[in-house]
Short mmCIF file of C-alpha atoms in Angstrom, two decimals:
data_model
loop_
_atom_site.label_atom_id
_atom_site.label_comp_id
_atom_site.label_asym_id
_atom_site.label_seq_id
_atom_site.Cartn_x
_atom_site.Cartn_y
_atom_site.Cartn_z
CA MET A 7 -0.01 0.00 0.00
CA ALA A 8 1.35 3.42 -0.83
CA LYS A 9 2.27 5.61 2.09
CA ARG A 10 -0.21 8.36 2.82
CA ASN A 11 0.77 10.95 5.44
CA SER A 12 4.12 10.54 7.07
CA THR A 13 7.55 11.95 7.53
CA GLU A 14 8.28 10.93 3.98
CA ASN A 15 5.03 11.98 2.33
CA THR A 16 5.43 14.24 -0.67
CA THR A 17 3.47 15.59 -3.63
CA PRO A 18 6.32 17.58 -5.15
CA MET A 19 6.16 20.02 -8.02
CA ASN A 20 8.91 20.00 -10.63
CA THR A 21 9.98 16.46 -9.71
CA ILE A 22 13.15 15.04 -11.25
CA HIS A 23 13.91 11.31 -11.04
CA PHE A 24 17.36 9.82 -10.50
CA ARG A 25 19.00 6.59 -9.46
CA ALA A 26 19.99 8.49 -6.34
CA PRO A 27 21.88 6.37 -3.76
CA VAL A 28 25.03 5.74 -5.84
CA ARG A 29 25.02 9.25 -7.34
CA VAL A 30 24.40 10.86 -3.96
CA LEU A 31 27.33 9.03 -2.37
CA GLY A 32 29.63 10.02 -5.21
CA LEU A 33 28.44 13.61 -5.13
CA CYS A 34 28.86 13.92 -1.35
CA VAL A 35 32.37 12.48 -1.48
CA ALA A 36 33.34 14.74 -4.38
CA LEU A 37 32.04 17.86 -2.69
CA SER A 38 33.73 17.00 0.56
CA ALA A 39 37.03 16.49 -1.25
CA ALA A 40 36.59 19.71 -3.24
CA PHE A 41 36.27 21.78 -0.11
CA ALA A 42 38.95 19.98 1.90
CA GLY A 43 41.54 22.59 0.94
CA SER A 44 39.58 25.34 2.69
CA ALA A 45 38.57 23.37 5.77
CA GLN A 46 39.55 26.21 8.10
CA ALA A 47 37.15 28.61 6.39
CA GLN A 48 34.18 26.29 6.31
CA SER A 49 32.75 23.12 7.79
CA ILE A 50 31.23 20.20 5.89
CA THR A 51 29.73 17.23 7.70
CA LEU A 52 28.78 13.99 5.96
CA TYR A 53 26.17 11.93 7.85
CA GLY A 54 23.59 9.22 7.35
CA VAL A 55 21.02 6.83 8.79
CA ALA A 56 20.52 3.21 7.84
CA ASP A 57 17.24 1.82 9.21
CA ILE A 58 15.83 -1.55 8.20
CA TYR A 59 13.07 -3.64 9.76
CA ALA A 60 11.04 -6.83 9.40
CA GLU A 61 7.27 -6.64 9.63
CA VAL A 62 4.48 -9.13 10.18
CA GLY A 63 1.06 -7.55 9.71
CA LYS A 64 -2.61 -8.17 9.02
CA GLY A 65 -5.01 -6.04 7.01
CA ASP A 66 -6.89 -7.58 4.12
CA ARG A 67 -4.52 -10.54 4.46
CA HIS A 68 -1.55 -11.70 6.52
CA GLU A 69 1.69 -10.18 5.24
CA ALA A 70 5.43 -10.52 6.01
CA SER A 71 7.98 -8.10 4.57
CA LEU A 72 11.39 -6.49 4.91
CA ASN A 73 11.27 -2.69 4.68
CA SER A 74 13.44 0.40 5.09
CA GLY A 75 12.74 3.32 7.39
CA GLY A 76 11.06 2.04 10.54
CA VAL A 77 11.69 4.58 13.28
CA SER A 78 13.80 6.86 10.99
CA GLY A 79 14.00 7.28 7.25
CA SER A 80 17.24 5.98 5.77
CA ARG A 81 19.29 8.85 4.40
CA LEU A 82 22.64 10.21 3.29
CA GLY A 83 23.50 13.89 3.31
CA PHE A 84 25.75 16.69 4.34
CA ASP A 85 25.63 19.99 6.18
CA ALA A 86 27.87 22.87 5.14
CA SER A 87 28.55 26.21 6.77
CA LYS A 88 31.04 29.06 6.31
CA ASP A 89 31.83 31.88 8.70
CA LEU A 90 31.42 35.21 6.90
CA GLY A 91 32.43 37.33 9.89
CA ASP A 92 30.47 39.63 12.20
CA GLY A 93 28.36 36.69 13.39
CA LEU A 94 27.08 35.91 9.89
CA LYS A 95 27.24 32.39 8.42
CA ALA A 96 26.39 30.86 5.07
CA ILE A 97 24.67 27.49 5.50
CA ALA A 98 23.44 24.70 3.24
CA LYS A 99 22.02 21.20 3.53
CA LEU A 100 21.54 18.43 0.97
CA GLU A 101 19.89 15.22 2.15
CA ALA A 102 18.84 12.23 0.08
CA GLY A 103 16.48 9.47 1.21
CA PHE A 104 16.86 5.87 0.06
CA ALA A 105 15.19 2.51 0.63
CA LEU A 106 17.75 0.21 2.28
CA ASP A 107 15.81 -2.94 1.33
CA HIS A 108 16.16 -2.41 -2.44
CA GLY A 109 18.55 0.52 -2.86
CA THR A 110 16.24 2.98 -4.63
CA SER A 111 15.33 6.56 -3.75
CA THR A 112 12.42 7.51 -1.54
CA GLN A 113 10.44 10.78 -1.72
CA GLY A 114 9.23 9.95 -5.21
CA GLY A 115 12.73 9.49 -6.63
CA ILE A 116 13.91 13.05 -6.05
CA LEU A 117 17.71 13.17 -5.70
CA PHE A 118 17.76 15.30 -2.54
CA GLY A 119 14.14 14.60 -1.64
CA ARG A 120 14.47 14.90 2.11
CA GLN A 121 15.97 18.38 2.29
CA ALA A 122 17.77 20.78 -0.06
CA TYR A 123 18.30 24.38 0.97
CA ALA A 124 20.78 27.23 1.42
CA GLY A 125 20.73 30.47 3.36
CA LEU A 126 22.18 32.69 6.02
CA SER A 127 22.20 32.74 9.83
CA GLY A 128 23.10 35.61 12.13
CA GLY A 129 21.71 37.97 14.71
CA PHE A 130 18.44 38.18 12.74
CA GLY A 131 17.91 34.42 13.07
CA THR A 132 18.08 32.00 10.17
CA LEU A 133 16.78 32.58 6.63
CA THR A 134 16.82 29.67 4.17
CA ALA A 135 15.30 28.83 0.79
CA GLY A 136 14.71 25.52 -0.99
CA ARG A 137 12.95 22.23 -0.21
CA GLN A 138 12.35 22.20 3.56
CA TYR A 139 10.33 20.64 6.37
CA THR A 140 7.05 22.46 7.02
CA PRO A 141 6.38 23.98 10.45
CA GLN A 142 3.31 21.74 10.73
CA PHE A 143 5.41 18.62 10.35
CA LEU A 144 8.13 19.81 12.72
CA ALA A 145 5.59 20.68 15.45
CA LEU A 146 3.80 17.33 15.14
CA ASP A 147 7.10 15.47 15.14
CA ALA A 148 8.35 17.30 18.24
CA ASN A 149 5.32 16.26 20.28
CA ASP A 150 4.73 12.77 18.81
CA PRO A 151 5.75 10.00 21.25
CA PHE A 152 6.89 7.93 18.25
CA ASP A 153 8.73 10.75 16.44
CA THR A 154 6.63 10.24 13.29
CA GLY A 155 8.14 6.77 12.81
CA ALA A 156 6.78 3.28 13.39
CA GLY A 157 3.80 3.44 15.77
CA SER A 158 3.06 7.08 15.01
CA ALA A 159 -0.49 8.25 14.36
CA VAL A 160 1.00 10.88 12.02
CA SER A 161 2.81 8.23 9.96
CA SER A 162 -0.39 6.21 9.57
CA GLY A 163 -2.43 9.27 8.56
CA VAL A 164 -4.82 9.03 11.52
CA VAL A 165 -3.40 12.46 12.32
CA SER A 166 -3.10 14.25 8.99
CA ILE A 167 -0.54 16.61 7.55
CA PHE A 168 -0.72 18.79 4.44
CA GLU A 169 2.93 18.33 3.47
CA SER A 170 5.95 17.03 5.37
CA ARG A 171 8.13 19.14 3.09
CA ALA A 172 7.48 22.06 0.78
CA ASN A 173 9.26 22.90 -2.47
CA ASN A 174 10.07 26.49 -3.41
CA SER A 175 9.94 27.49 0.23
CA ILE A 176 11.43 30.35 2.25
CA VAL A 177 11.78 29.83 6.00
CA TRP A 178 12.68 32.39 8.65
CA SER A 179 13.41 31.25 12.19
CA ALA A 180 13.67 34.13 14.64
CA PRO A 181 16.30 34.12 17.41
CA THR A 182 15.02 32.37 20.55
CA SER A 183 14.29 34.85 23.31
CA GLY A 184 13.16 33.94 26.82
CA GLY A 185 12.15 30.46 25.70
CA LEU A 186 10.05 31.83 22.82
CA ALA A 187 10.83 30.75 19.26
CA VAL A 188 8.94 31.70 16.06
CA THR A 189 9.29 30.04 12.65
CA ALA A 190 7.47 31.14 9.49
CA MET A 191 7.32 29.58 6.01
CA VAL A 192 6.05 30.68 2.64
CA ALA A 193 6.12 28.08 -0.17
CA LEU A 194 5.27 29.08 -3.72
CA GLY A 195 2.93 26.69 -5.53
CA GLU A 196 4.27 27.68 -8.98
CA SER A 197 1.29 25.87 -10.53
CA THR A 198 1.51 25.41 -14.29
CA THR A 199 -2.28 25.31 -14.72
CA GLY A 200 -4.88 27.81 -13.53
CA SER A 201 -3.71 30.33 -10.97
CA GLN A 202 0.02 30.18 -10.35
CA THR A 203 -0.65 30.46 -6.59
CA ASN A 204 -2.55 27.15 -6.49
CA SER A 205 -1.04 24.75 -3.91
CA SER A 206 0.96 27.52 -2.25
CA LEU A 207 1.51 27.08 1.48
CA ALA A 208 2.02 29.49 4.36
CA ALA A 209 2.60 28.55 7.97
CA VAL A 210 3.78 29.95 11.29
CA ASP A 211 4.80 28.07 14.44
CA VAL A 212 5.19 29.60 17.88
CA HIS A 213 7.05 27.49 20.42
CA TYR A 214 7.52 28.26 24.08
CA GLY A 215 9.55 26.10 26.41
CA SER A 216 12.86 25.15 27.91
CA GLY A 217 14.80 21.96 28.41
CA GLY A 218 12.73 18.97 27.40
CA SER A 219 9.37 20.68 27.90
CA GLY A 220 7.45 23.02 25.62
CA VAL A 221 4.29 23.84 23.73
CA ASN A 222 3.72 24.55 20.01
CA LEU A 223 0.91 26.49 18.35
CA THR A 224 1.04 26.09 14.58
CA ILE A 225 -1.23 27.59 11.93
CA THR A 226 -0.98 26.34 8.32
CA GLY A 227 -2.79 27.50 5.22
CA LEU A 228 -2.78 25.61 1.94
CA LYS A 229 -4.13 27.24 -1.21
CA LYS A 230 -6.63 25.33 -3.32
CA PRO A 231 -5.12 22.59 -5.50
CA ASP A 232 -6.82 23.91 -8.64
CA ASP A 233 -9.13 26.72 -9.67
CA SER A 234 -12.26 24.70 -8.72
CA GLY A 235 -11.04 23.84 -5.22
CA VAL A 236 -11.07 25.62 -1.88
CA ASN A 237 -8.31 26.67 0.52
CA ALA A 238 -7.48 24.40 3.48
CA THR A 239 -6.35 25.36 6.99
CA ALA A 240 -4.95 23.47 9.98
CA VAL A 241 -4.49 24.67 13.55
CA SER A 242 -2.27 22.45 15.69
CA LEU A 243 -1.65 22.69 19.41
CA GLY A 244 0.84 20.28 20.93
CA GLY A 245 3.10 19.95 23.90
CA THR A 246 5.68 17.89 25.78
CA TYR A 247 6.33 17.91 29.50
CA ASP A 248 9.42 16.22 30.90
CA PHE A 249 8.85 14.84 34.41
CA GLY A 250 12.30 13.27 34.44
CA ALA A 251 11.04 9.72 34.88
CA LEU A 252 8.87 10.09 31.75
CA LYS A 253 7.80 12.52 29.06
CA LEU A 254 4.10 13.23 28.53
CA MET A 255 3.42 14.19 24.92
CA GLY A 256 0.43 14.92 22.71
CA GLY A 257 -1.67 17.36 20.79
CA VAL A 258 -4.89 18.29 19.02
CA GLN A 259 -5.35 19.40 15.42
CA LEU A 260 -8.33 21.00 13.72
CA VAL A 261 -8.34 20.78 9.90
CA ASN A 262 -10.84 22.54 7.65
CA ASN A 263 -11.27 21.58 3.97
CA ALA A 264 -8.69 18.82 4.32
CA THR A 265 -9.03 17.61 0.71
CA GLY A 266 -9.22 21.06 -0.86
CA ALA A 267 -12.29 19.96 -2.82
CA ALA A 268 -15.34 22.22 -2.98
CA ALA A 269 -18.66 21.15 -1.40
CA THR A 270 -17.00 18.24 0.40
CA ALA A 271 -17.43 17.19 4.04
CA ASP A 272 -13.77 17.11 5.03
CA ASN A 273 -13.40 19.06 8.28
CA ARG A 274 -11.35 16.86 10.60
CA ARG A 275 -10.76 16.70 14.36
CA GLU A 276 -7.62 14.84 15.41
CA PHE A 277 -5.98 13.93 18.74
CA PHE A 278 -2.83 12.09 19.79
CA ALA A 279 -1.09 11.44 23.11
CA GLY A 280 1.47 9.20 24.71
CA VAL A 281 4.51 8.82 26.96
CA ASN A 282 8.22 8.18 26.55
CA VAL A 283 9.82 6.37 29.49
CA PRO A 284 13.63 6.32 29.45
CA PHE A 285 15.61 3.40 30.88
CA GLY A 286 19.17 4.65 30.69
CA ALA A 287 19.93 4.81 26.95
CA ASP A 288 16.81 2.72 26.18
CA ALA A 289 13.23 3.95 26.00
CA LEU A 290 9.66 2.64 26.15
CA TRP A 291 7.07 4.34 23.91
CA VAL A 292 3.30 4.18 24.42
CA GLY A 293 0.84 6.17 22.35
CA ALA A 294 -2.63 6.53 20.88
CA GLY A 295 -4.35 8.65 18.30
CA THR A 296 -7.85 9.18 16.96
CA SER A 297 -9.59 11.27 14.32
CA ARG A 298 -12.93 11.76 12.61
CA THR A 299 -14.35 13.78 9.77
CA ARG A 300 -17.32 15.85 10.88
CA GLY A 301 -20.59 14.81 9.28
CA VAL A 302 -19.18 11.63 7.68
CA ALA A 303 -20.51 8.34 9.07
CA GLY A 304 -17.87 5.71 9.78
CA SER A 305 -14.99 8.22 9.66
CA THR A 306 -13.72 7.61 13.20
CA ALA A 307 -10.44 5.73 13.40
CA SER A 308 -8.27 4.97 16.44
CA GLN A 309 -4.71 3.77 16.77
CA TYR A 310 -2.84 2.18 19.71
CA SER A 311 0.91 1.56 19.75
CA VAL A 312 3.68 0.40 22.06
CA GLY A 313 7.39 0.23 21.28
CA TYR A 314 10.80 -0.26 22.84
CA ILE A 315 14.22 0.84 21.58
CA HIS A 316 17.47 -0.59 22.93
CA SER A 317 20.81 1.14 22.47
CA VAL A 318 23.49 -1.36 21.50
CA ALA A 319 26.22 1.27 21.16
CA LYS A 320 26.43 4.96 20.36
CA GLY A 321 24.37 5.47 17.20
CA VAL A 322 23.33 1.78 16.98
CA ASP A 323 19.83 0.69 18.10
CA VAL A 324 17.45 -2.23 17.84
CA TYR A 325 13.73 -1.68 18.27
CA GLY A 326 10.31 -3.32 18.28
CA VAL A 327 6.87 -1.74 17.76
CA LEU A 328 3.35 -3.17 18.00
CA THR A 329 0.47 -1.21 16.43
CA ASP A 330 -3.26 -1.79 16.09
CA ILE A 331 -5.60 0.48 14.12
CA GLU A 332 -9.38 0.26 14.37
CA ASN A 333 -10.80 1.69 11.16
CA GLY A 334 -14.33 2.99 10.72
CA SER A 335 -16.40 1.88 7.75
CA ALA A 336 -15.15 4.89 5.76
CA THR A 337 -11.42 4.75 6.69
CA ALA A 338 -8.53 2.51 5.62
CA TYR A 339 -5.46 3.54 7.64
CA SER A 340 -2.55 1.11 7.93
CA ASP A 341 0.49 0.69 10.18
CA ASP A 342 2.88 2.85 8.15
CA THR A 343 6.33 3.78 9.48
CA ALA A 344 8.81 6.57 8.72
CA THR A 345 9.05 5.49 5.06
CA GLY A 346 7.58 1.98 4.96
CA ALA A 347 3.99 1.01 4.21
CA GLY A 348 1.90 -1.22 6.46
CA PRO A 349 -0.25 -4.11 5.27
CA ALA A 350 -2.83 -3.39 2.58
CA VAL A 351 -6.23 -2.71 4.17
CA SER A 352 -9.73 -1.94 2.85
CA ALA A 353 -12.17 0.53 4.40
CA GLY A 354 -13.73 -0.75 7.59
CA LYS A 355 -11.07 -3.39 8.32
CA SER A 356 -8.65 -3.22 11.21
CA ALA A 357 -4.89 -3.22 10.63
CA SER A 358 -2.22 -4.54 12.96
CA ALA A 359 1.54 -5.03 12.69
CA ALA A 360 4.62 -6.10 14.62
CA GLN A 361 7.86 -4.46 13.46
CA VAL A 362 11.38 -5.36 14.62
CA GLY A 363 14.29 -3.33 13.26
CA PHE A 364 17.88 -2.13 13.36
CA ARG A 365 19.05 1.48 13.03
CA TYR A 366 22.59 2.79 12.55
CA ARG A 367 23.18 6.52 12.67
CA PHE A 368 26.57 7.70 11.44
#
């Protein structure tokens, strides 16, 4: 089943397809070597994540599979920065996603489909342009007990998201002051049919907190997908409180005109909550989520998940996640992960899955 709404979800404009993993590796190595001679003037960091998992699930049928991207999407990328003096820095990031189980690109085959941007940082904050995470995704991810990976109600689509990433976007993050941080995004739709502003996105996130605790208020507006559609909005309120022995996390999201289609009952009400309980370098995750579309019979769906991650060494983890989704007669959510799809499921049928995986961050 194709993934719906998750950390890897994308409906990009101006998509270009590549055989990315090999090319990305070569490009990253070449760029790192090219800049080696000026290492004192700038910093370039090559990094990656390799996450693979086995899944046994049940939807329309019993399924067993090996997939990539359980708790984190597999990726390869690099960060670059250069000190320009007077507190000003030039920054850039290129990050490619790939499927570890068969070596192809994720994010629809885009070369740097996860992130691709450049900009400046200084006393004014940070200003970047390119393909970037949306404030809506970042706020949901920050307060999701499963970090929008396996077990997450955001990954499954029970809690919806307009776009995880936006092309043609400009993001300004203001300097944090007194625990208050503001991030704003404008993404140009650049539609080739109808109004050029179709599918444009604007969002602002206000975060207040310190340490491991905080609250996010995020407002997102998405222009109609075509001239016959309507604009969509989402208001998200989420928070995390760190008690030391555990973290309490959750949020609520109100979405109007979720599909962008005119004269359609698609106003959604969504909730998610859970806890993270640390055991040294290990952690137990427990979470639940539910949503319904107002005025649509059978649109209520609920998800329940539990997971455990064990740290083998620095950057090396093994994990297990159990998820059960109770679909209404009009919903067909499955146990999707960071980039992997859960078992195929028809409307009205429940979906369940057990996922056991290995993650190496380098």
